[in-house]
Amino acid sequence: MRTETPQITIPHDLRPRDGRFASGPSKVRPEALRALAETGAGYLGTSHRKDRVKSVVRELREGLRELFALPEGYEVLLGLGGASLVWDAAAAGLIERRSRHAVFGEFSRKFVRSVDAAPHLEPPEIDESDPGTHPEVQASDDVDVYALTHNETSTGVMMPVRRPATDGIVVVDGTSAAGGLRIDPAEFDLYYFSPQKAFAADAGLWFALCSPAALERIERLAEADRWIPPILSLQTAVENSRKDQTLNTPPLATLFLMRETLRWMLDGGGLGWAASRSDRNAEALYDWAAASDYATPFVTDPEKRSHVVGTVDLSDDVDGDTVAAVLRANGILDTEPYRKLGRNQLRVALFPAIEADDVERLTRCVDHVVEVLS
Ligand SMILES: *Cc1c(COP(=O)(O)O)cnc(C)c1O
């Protein structure tokens, strides 16, 4: 039960310059927001079928191809509904008969639920591990899709993306990883994500980087004797994406903000540059936690500690809910843990758009609050 939040004013010179630490929707760079406002009557409120908007989609598709150094034959798809929609779209038109899933938190589990409910599919195979770890995915002769999650946003665990076997389509949930963690495109067939996490935009869309093998599977299942609701059809998304458009009306602000981030990342030096910003943020958070006498990184194996979403456990005598509430009252937002994990913990986004100096300032604010509370 939550009691009243203690009245604690954190000194202004201690606070982060930008107090947004949500894991999604995440901090939008003020420069991007300004650029959107400056379009005035020239962009928002114009037709998505005309070049003003389609050129933004084109630049996004070309920019993602460059950022991820996609090999010849890979294509960038997009559609509405966010990454969650891809789970149902994959169940409808990418998994042929049976899939195998790495499950190590709420998001990876949600995909399994979608697949489990699909009447035309066999029950999925699962490699599961405890929250705070990740499983090793085993090869299986009986599956045609492997489903991995690059970063479990609910627990703050990252997992290297590697093909579990030589055959089978490898589908990777990169929702909170894409743009903040390095990845080799040779290791996946479909890497999907939403714009409101490491890409510092708003929500409502999904993007997918798609290999020739995945494109071939999508096309074949679209022609098979199987009902695929049009809104979930990946083949429809392929056809529309090739024309730099979406099946139905996209959120224009999201497209614009995502393009701003993409330009910023490419100008800065690309994915390695963006990922190194997250590396520095992670270092600031975990180094502080390791040195603290009341905080510890939740993920015990340093290799598995996420560089895009950090989780830090607090000792029993420090109430995480109260700390997060005091931070919130001081304009430092969304450091609460993922509810269902049920731990006495803080969760902090470490995306490239967040400044390492602000992460350091956040840790000093936590120290300040804990000291005043004790
Ligand atoms: C946020 C998130 C999702 C859901 O994204 P939506 O855009 O809300 O559908 C899926 N997977 C992971 C790993 C996430 O972090």
PDB file of N, CA and C in Angstrom, residues 164-221:
ATOM      1  N   PRO A 164      20.221 -19.980 -34.052  1.00  0.00           N
ATOM      2  CA  PRO A 164      20.328 -21.219 -33.282  1.00  0.00           C
ATOM      3  C   PRO A 164      20.637 -22.426 -34.168  1.00  0.00           C
ATOM      4  N   ALA A 165      20.306 -22.317 -35.467  1.00  0.00           N
ATOM      5  CA  ALA A 165      20.500 -23.455 -36.374  1.00  0.00           C
ATOM      6  C   ALA A 165      20.728 -22.907 -37.774  1.00  0.00           C
ATOM      7  N   THR A 166      21.144 -23.755 -38.689  1.00  0.00           N
ATOM      8  CA  THR A 166      21.408 -23.265 -40.049  1.00  0.00           C
ATOM      9  C   THR A 166      20.117 -23.038 -40.825  1.00  0.00           C
ATOM     10  N   ASP A 167      19.058 -23.813 -40.501  1.00  0.00           N
ATOM     11  CA  ASP A 167      17.787 -23.509 -41.165  1.00  0.00           C
ATOM     12  C   ASP A 167      16.745 -23.011 -40.158  1.00  0.00           C
ATOM     13  N   GLY A 168      15.631 -22.542 -40.683  1.00  0.00           N
ATOM     14  CA  GLY A 168      14.622 -21.900 -39.831  1.00  0.00           C
ATOM     15  C   GLY A 168      14.772 -20.383 -39.929  1.00  0.00           C
ATOM     16  N   ILE A 169      13.617 -19.715 -39.953  1.00  0.00           N
ATOM     17  CA  ILE A 169      13.592 -18.256 -40.026  1.00  0.00           C
ATOM     18  C   ILE A 169      13.815 -17.703 -38.611  1.00  0.00           C
ATOM     19  N   VAL A 170      14.766 -16.791 -38.481  1.00  0.00           N
ATOM     20  CA  VAL A 170      15.059 -16.215 -37.160  1.00  0.00           C
ATOM     21  C   VAL A 170      14.389 -14.840 -37.044  1.00  0.00           C
ATOM     22  N   VAL A 171      13.405 -14.766 -36.147  1.00  0.00           N
ATOM     23  CA  VAL A 171      12.614 -13.550 -35.945  1.00  0.00           C
ATOM     24  C   VAL A 171      13.039 -12.937 -34.612  1.00  0.00           C
ATOM     25  N   VAL A 172      13.416 -11.680 -34.627  1.00  0.00           N
ATOM     26  CA  VAL A 172      13.964 -11.078 -33.412  1.00  0.00           C
ATOM     27  C   VAL A 172      13.172  -9.839 -33.018  1.00  0.00           C
ATOM     28  N   ASP A 173      12.673  -9.851 -31.782  1.00  0.00           N
ATOM     29  CA  ASP A 173      12.045  -8.662 -31.212  1.00  0.00           C
ATOM     30  C   ASP A 173      13.165  -7.704 -30.796  1.00  0.00           C
ATOM     31  N   GLY A 174      13.323  -6.654 -31.594  1.00  0.00           N
ATOM     32  CA  GLY A 174      14.356  -5.662 -31.294  1.00  0.00           C
ATOM     33  C   GLY A 174      13.738  -4.362 -30.817  1.00  0.00           C
ATOM     34  N   THR A 175      12.532  -4.455 -30.254  1.00  0.00           N
ATOM     35  CA  THR A 175      11.762  -3.232 -29.988  1.00  0.00           C
ATOM     36  C   THR A 175      12.536  -2.212 -29.160  1.00  0.00           C
ATOM     37  N   SER A 176      13.120  -2.654 -28.046  1.00  0.00           N
ATOM     38  CA  SER A 176      13.836  -1.681 -27.220  1.00  0.00           C
ATOM     39  C   SER A 176      15.339  -1.702 -27.491  1.00  0.00           C
ATOM     40  N   ALA A 177      15.776  -2.590 -28.394  1.00  0.00           N
ATOM     41  CA  ALA A 177      17.210  -2.732 -28.684  1.00  0.00           C
ATOM     42  C   ALA A 177      17.626  -1.964 -29.927  1.00  0.00           C
ATOM     43  N   ALA A 178      16.767  -1.995 -30.943  1.00  0.00           N
ATOM     44  CA  ALA A 178      17.146  -1.466 -32.255  1.00  0.00           C
ATOM     45  C   ALA A 178      17.529   0.006 -32.169  1.00  0.00           C
ATOM     46  N   GLY A 179      18.723   0.316 -32.608  1.00  0.00           N
ATOM     47  CA  GLY A 179      19.219   1.688 -32.566  1.00  0.00           C
ATOM     48  C   GLY A 179      20.136   1.923 -31.367  1.00  0.00           C
ATOM     49  N   GLY A 180      20.066   1.012 -30.374  1.00  0.00           N
ATOM     50  CA  GLY A 180      20.891   1.180 -29.180  1.00  0.00           C
ATOM     51  C   GLY A 180      21.866   0.035 -28.945  1.00  0.00           C
ATOM     52  N   LEU A 181      21.622  -1.109 -29.594  1.00  0.00           N
ATOM     53  CA  LEU A 181      22.529  -2.249 -29.462  1.00  0.00           C
ATOM     54  C   LEU A 181      23.027  -2.663 -30.847  1.00  0.00           C
ATOM     55  N   ARG A 182      24.284  -3.115 -30.908  1.00  0.00           N
ATOM     56  CA  ARG A 182      24.861  -3.566 -32.173  1.00  0.00           C
ATOM     57  C   ARG A 182      24.244  -4.907 -32.583  1.00  0.00           C
ATOM     58  N   ILE A 183      24.172  -5.150 -33.878  1.00  0.00           N
ATOM     59  CA  ILE A 183      23.629  -6.426 -34.353  1.00  0.00           C
ATOM     60  C   ILE A 183      24.175  -6.730 -35.742  1.00  0.00           C
ATOM     61  N   ASP A 184      24.365  -8.017 -36.028  1.00  0.00           N
ATOM     62  CA  ASP A 184      24.846  -8.457 -37.334  1.00  0.00           C
ATOM     63  C   ASP A 184      23.652  -8.968 -38.138  1.00  0.00           C
ATOM     64  N   PRO A 185      23.303  -8.312 -39.245  1.00  0.00           N
ATOM     65  CA  PRO A 185      22.114  -8.718 -40.023  1.00  0.00           C
ATOM     66  C   PRO A 185      22.191 -10.152 -40.541  1.00  0.00           C
ATOM     67  N   ALA A 186      23.392 -10.714 -40.626  1.00  0.00           N
ATOM     68  CA  ALA A 186      23.498 -12.103 -41.088  1.00  0.00           C
ATOM     69  C   ALA A 186      22.863 -13.064 -40.081  1.00  0.00           C
ATOM     70  N   GLU A 187      22.635 -12.591 -38.838  1.00  0.00           N
ATOM     71  CA  GLU A 187      22.129 -13.474 -37.783  1.00  0.00           C
ATOM     72  C   GLU A 187      20.613 -13.453 -37.643  1.00  0.00           C
ATOM     73  N   PHE A 188      19.915 -12.642 -38.458  1.00  0.00           N
ATOM     74  CA  PHE A 188      18.443 -12.642 -38.351  1.00  0.00           C
ATOM     75  C   PHE A 188      17.797 -12.645 -39.731  1.00  0.00           C
ATOM     76  N   ASP A 189      16.510 -13.018 -39.750  1.00  0.00           N
ATOM     77  CA  ASP A 189      15.709 -12.899 -40.970  1.00  0.00           C
ATOM     78  C   ASP A 189      14.669 -11.793 -40.860  1.00  0.00           C
ATOM     79  N   LEU A 190      14.226 -11.538 -39.641  1.00  0.00           N
ATOM     80  CA  LEU A 190      13.260 -10.451 -39.465  1.00  0.00           C
ATOM     81  C   LEU A 190      13.503  -9.809 -38.097  1.00  0.00           C
ATOM     82  N   TYR A 191      13.946  -8.568 -38.141  1.00  0.00           N
ATOM     83  CA  TYR A 191      14.273  -7.828 -36.914  1.00  0.00           C
ATOM     84  C   TYR A 191      13.264  -6.690 -36.820  1.00  0.00           C
ATOM     85  N   TYR A 192      12.352  -6.789 -35.834  1.00  0.00           N
ATOM     86  CA  TYR A 192      11.254  -5.817 -35.790  1.00  0.00           C
ATOM     87  C   TYR A 192      11.315  -4.967 -34.531  1.00  0.00           C
ATOM     88  N   PHE A 193      10.775  -3.741 -34.653  1.00  0.00           N
ATOM     89  CA  PHE A 193      10.846  -2.807 -33.533  1.00  0.00           C
ATOM     90  C   PHE A 193       9.848  -1.674 -33.718  1.00  0.00           C
ATOM     91  N   SER A 194       9.660  -0.929 -32.644  1.00  0.00           N
ATOM     92  CA  SER A 194       8.778   0.244 -32.638  1.00  0.00           C
ATOM     93  C   SER A 194       9.642   1.502 -32.511  1.00  0.00           C
ATOM     94  N   PRO A 195       9.117   2.647 -32.902  1.00  0.00           N
ATOM     95  CA  PRO A 195       9.937   3.869 -32.887  1.00  0.00           C
ATOM     96  C   PRO A 195      10.035   4.575 -31.532  1.00  0.00           C
ATOM     97  N   GLN A 196       9.250   4.154 -30.530  1.00  0.00           N
ATOM     98  CA  GLN A 196       9.178   4.947 -29.286  1.00  0.00           C
ATOM     99  C   GLN A 196      10.144   4.474 -28.212  1.00  0.00           C
ATOM    100  N   LYS A 197      11.150   3.685 -28.610  1.00  0.00           N
ATOM    101  CA  LYS A 197      12.138   3.231 -27.617  1.00  0.00           C
ATOM    102  C   LYS A 197      13.489   3.851 -27.976  1.00  0.00           C
ATOM    103  N   ALA A 198      14.436   3.077 -28.490  1.00  0.00           N
ATOM    104  CA  ALA A 198      15.765   3.655 -28.751  1.00  0.00           C
ATOM    105  C   ALA A 198      15.728   4.688 -29.875  1.00  0.00           C
ATOM    106  N   PHE A 199      14.687   4.665 -30.713  1.00  0.00           N
ATOM    107  CA  PHE A 199      14.622   5.642 -31.799  1.00  0.00           C
ATOM    108  C   PHE A 199      13.970   6.967 -31.397  1.00  0.00           C
ATOM    109  N   ALA A 200      13.668   7.109 -30.119  1.00  0.00           N
ATOM    110  CA  ALA A 200      13.305   8.418 -29.558  1.00  0.00           C
ATOM    111  C   ALA A 200      12.206   9.138 -30.331  1.00  0.00           C
ATOM    112  N   ALA A 201      11.236   8.373 -30.855  1.00  0.00           N
ATOM    113  CA  ALA A 201      10.108   8.978 -31.553  1.00  0.00           C
ATOM    114  C   ALA A 201       8.831   8.646 -30.788  1.00  0.00           C
ATOM    115  N   ASP A 202       7.685   8.766 -31.441  1.00  0.00           N
ATOM    116  CA  ASP A 202       6.450   8.378 -30.780  1.00  0.00           C
ATOM    117  C   ASP A 202       6.022   7.000 -31.297  1.00  0.00           C
ATOM    118  N   ALA A 203       4.907   6.488 -30.783  1.00  0.00           N
ATOM    119  CA  ALA A 203       4.531   5.099 -31.040  1.00  0.00           C
ATOM    120  C   ALA A 203       3.566   4.962 -32.212  1.00  0.00           C
ATOM    121  N   GLY A 204       3.079   3.723 -32.422  1.00  0.00           N
ATOM    122  CA  GLY A 204       2.007   3.466 -33.374  1.00  0.00           C
ATOM    123  C   GLY A 204       2.430   2.709 -34.614  1.00  0.00           C
ATOM    124  N   LEU A 205       3.732   2.614 -34.853  1.00  0.00           N
ATOM    125  CA  LEU A 205       4.222   1.919 -36.045  1.00  0.00           C
ATOM    126  C   LEU A 205       5.093   0.734 -35.655  1.00  0.00           C
ATOM    127  N   TRP A 206       5.237  -0.203 -36.574  1.00  0.00           N
ATOM    128  CA  TRP A 206       6.314  -1.198 -36.465  1.00  0.00           C
ATOM    129  C   TRP A 206       7.182  -1.101 -37.705  1.00  0.00           C
ATOM    130  N   PHE A 207       8.461  -1.408 -37.509  1.00  0.00           N
ATOM    131  CA  PHE A 207       9.402  -1.540 -38.617  1.00  0.00           C
ATOM    132  C   PHE A 207       9.966  -2.946 -38.568  1.00  0.00           C
ATOM    133  N   ALA A 208      10.322  -3.497 -39.727  1.00  0.00           N
ATOM    134  CA  ALA A 208      10.965  -4.818 -39.757  1.00  0.00           C
ATOM    135  C   ALA A 208      12.020  -4.841 -40.845  1.00  0.00           C
ATOM    136  N   LEU A 209      13.210  -5.302 -40.467  1.00  0.00           N
ATOM    137  CA  LEU A 209      14.300  -5.513 -41.422  1.00  0.00           C
ATOM    138  C   LEU A 209      14.209  -6.978 -41.831  1.00  0.00           C
ATOM    139  N   CYS A 210      14.072  -7.195 -43.122  1.00  0.00           N
ATOM    140  CA  CYS A 210      13.584  -8.489 -43.575  1.00  0.00           C
ATOM    141  C   CYS A 210      14.543  -9.107 -44.596  1.00  0.00           C
ATOM    142  N   SER A 211      14.999 -10.332 -44.354  1.00  0.00           N
ATOM    143  CA  SER A 211      15.943 -11.006 -45.260  1.00  0.00           C
ATOM    144  C   SER A 211      15.196 -11.611 -46.444  1.00  0.00           C
ATOM    145  N   PRO A 212      15.931 -11.975 -47.502  1.00  0.00           N
ATOM    146  CA  PRO A 212      15.289 -12.646 -48.641  1.00  0.00           C
ATOM    147  C   PRO A 212      14.557 -13.926 -48.217  1.00  0.00           C
ATOM    148  N   ALA A 213      15.106 -14.673 -47.270  1.00  0.00           N
ATOM    149  CA  ALA A 213      14.440 -15.909 -46.825  1.00  0.00           C
ATOM    150  C   ALA A 213      13.096 -15.596 -46.166  1.00  0.00           C
ATOM    151  N   ALA A 214      13.056 -14.537 -45.376  1.00  0.00           N
ATOM    152  CA  ALA A 214      11.785 -14.157 -44.734  1.00  0.00           C
ATOM    153  C   ALA A 214      10.799 -13.663 -45.782  1.00  0.00           C
ATOM    154  N   LEU A 215      11.281 -12.887 -46.746  1.00  0.00           N
ATOM    155  CA  LEU A 215      10.391 -12.389 -47.809  1.00  0.00           C
ATOM    156  C   LEU A 215       9.784 -13.550 -48.593  1.00  0.00           C
ATOM    157  N   GLU A 216      10.606 -14.545 -48.817  1.00  0.00           N
ATOM    158  CA  GLU A 216      10.147 -15.722 -49.576  1.00  0.00           C
ATOM    159  C   GLU A 216       9.069 -16.468 -48.782  1.00  0.00           C
ATOM    160  N   ARG A 217       9.294 -16.628 -47.474  1.00  0.00           N
ATOM    161  CA  ARG A 217       8.321 -17.302 -46.609  1.00  0.00           C
ATOM    162  C   ARG A 217       7.003 -16.518 -46.567  1.00  0.00           C
ATOM    163  N   ILE A 218       7.113 -15.216 -46.424  1.00  0.00           N
ATOM    164  CA  ILE A 218       5.916 -14.356 -46.349  1.00  0.00           C
ATOM    165  C   ILE A 218       5.088 -14.496 -47.621  1.00  0.00           C
ATOM    166  N   GLU A 219       5.772 -14.487 -48.745  1.00  0.00           N
ATOM    167  CA  GLU A 219       5.070 -14.574 -50.028  1.00  0.00           C
ATOM    168  C   GLU A 219       4.402 -15.945 -50.192  1.00  0.00           C
ATOM    169  N   ARG A 220       5.125 -16.974 -49.812  1.00  0.00           N
ATOM    170  CA  ARG A 220       4.581 -18.329 -49.977  1.00  0.00           C
ATOM    171  C   ARG A 220       3.344 -18.546 -49.105  1.00  0.00           C
ATOM    172  N   LEU A 221       3.424 -18.099 -47.828  1.00  0.00           N
ATOM    173  CA  LEU A 221       2.270 -18.307 -46.944  1.00  0.00           C
ATOM    174  C   LEU A 221       1.083 -17.425 -47.346  1.00  0.00           C
TER     175      LEU A 221
END
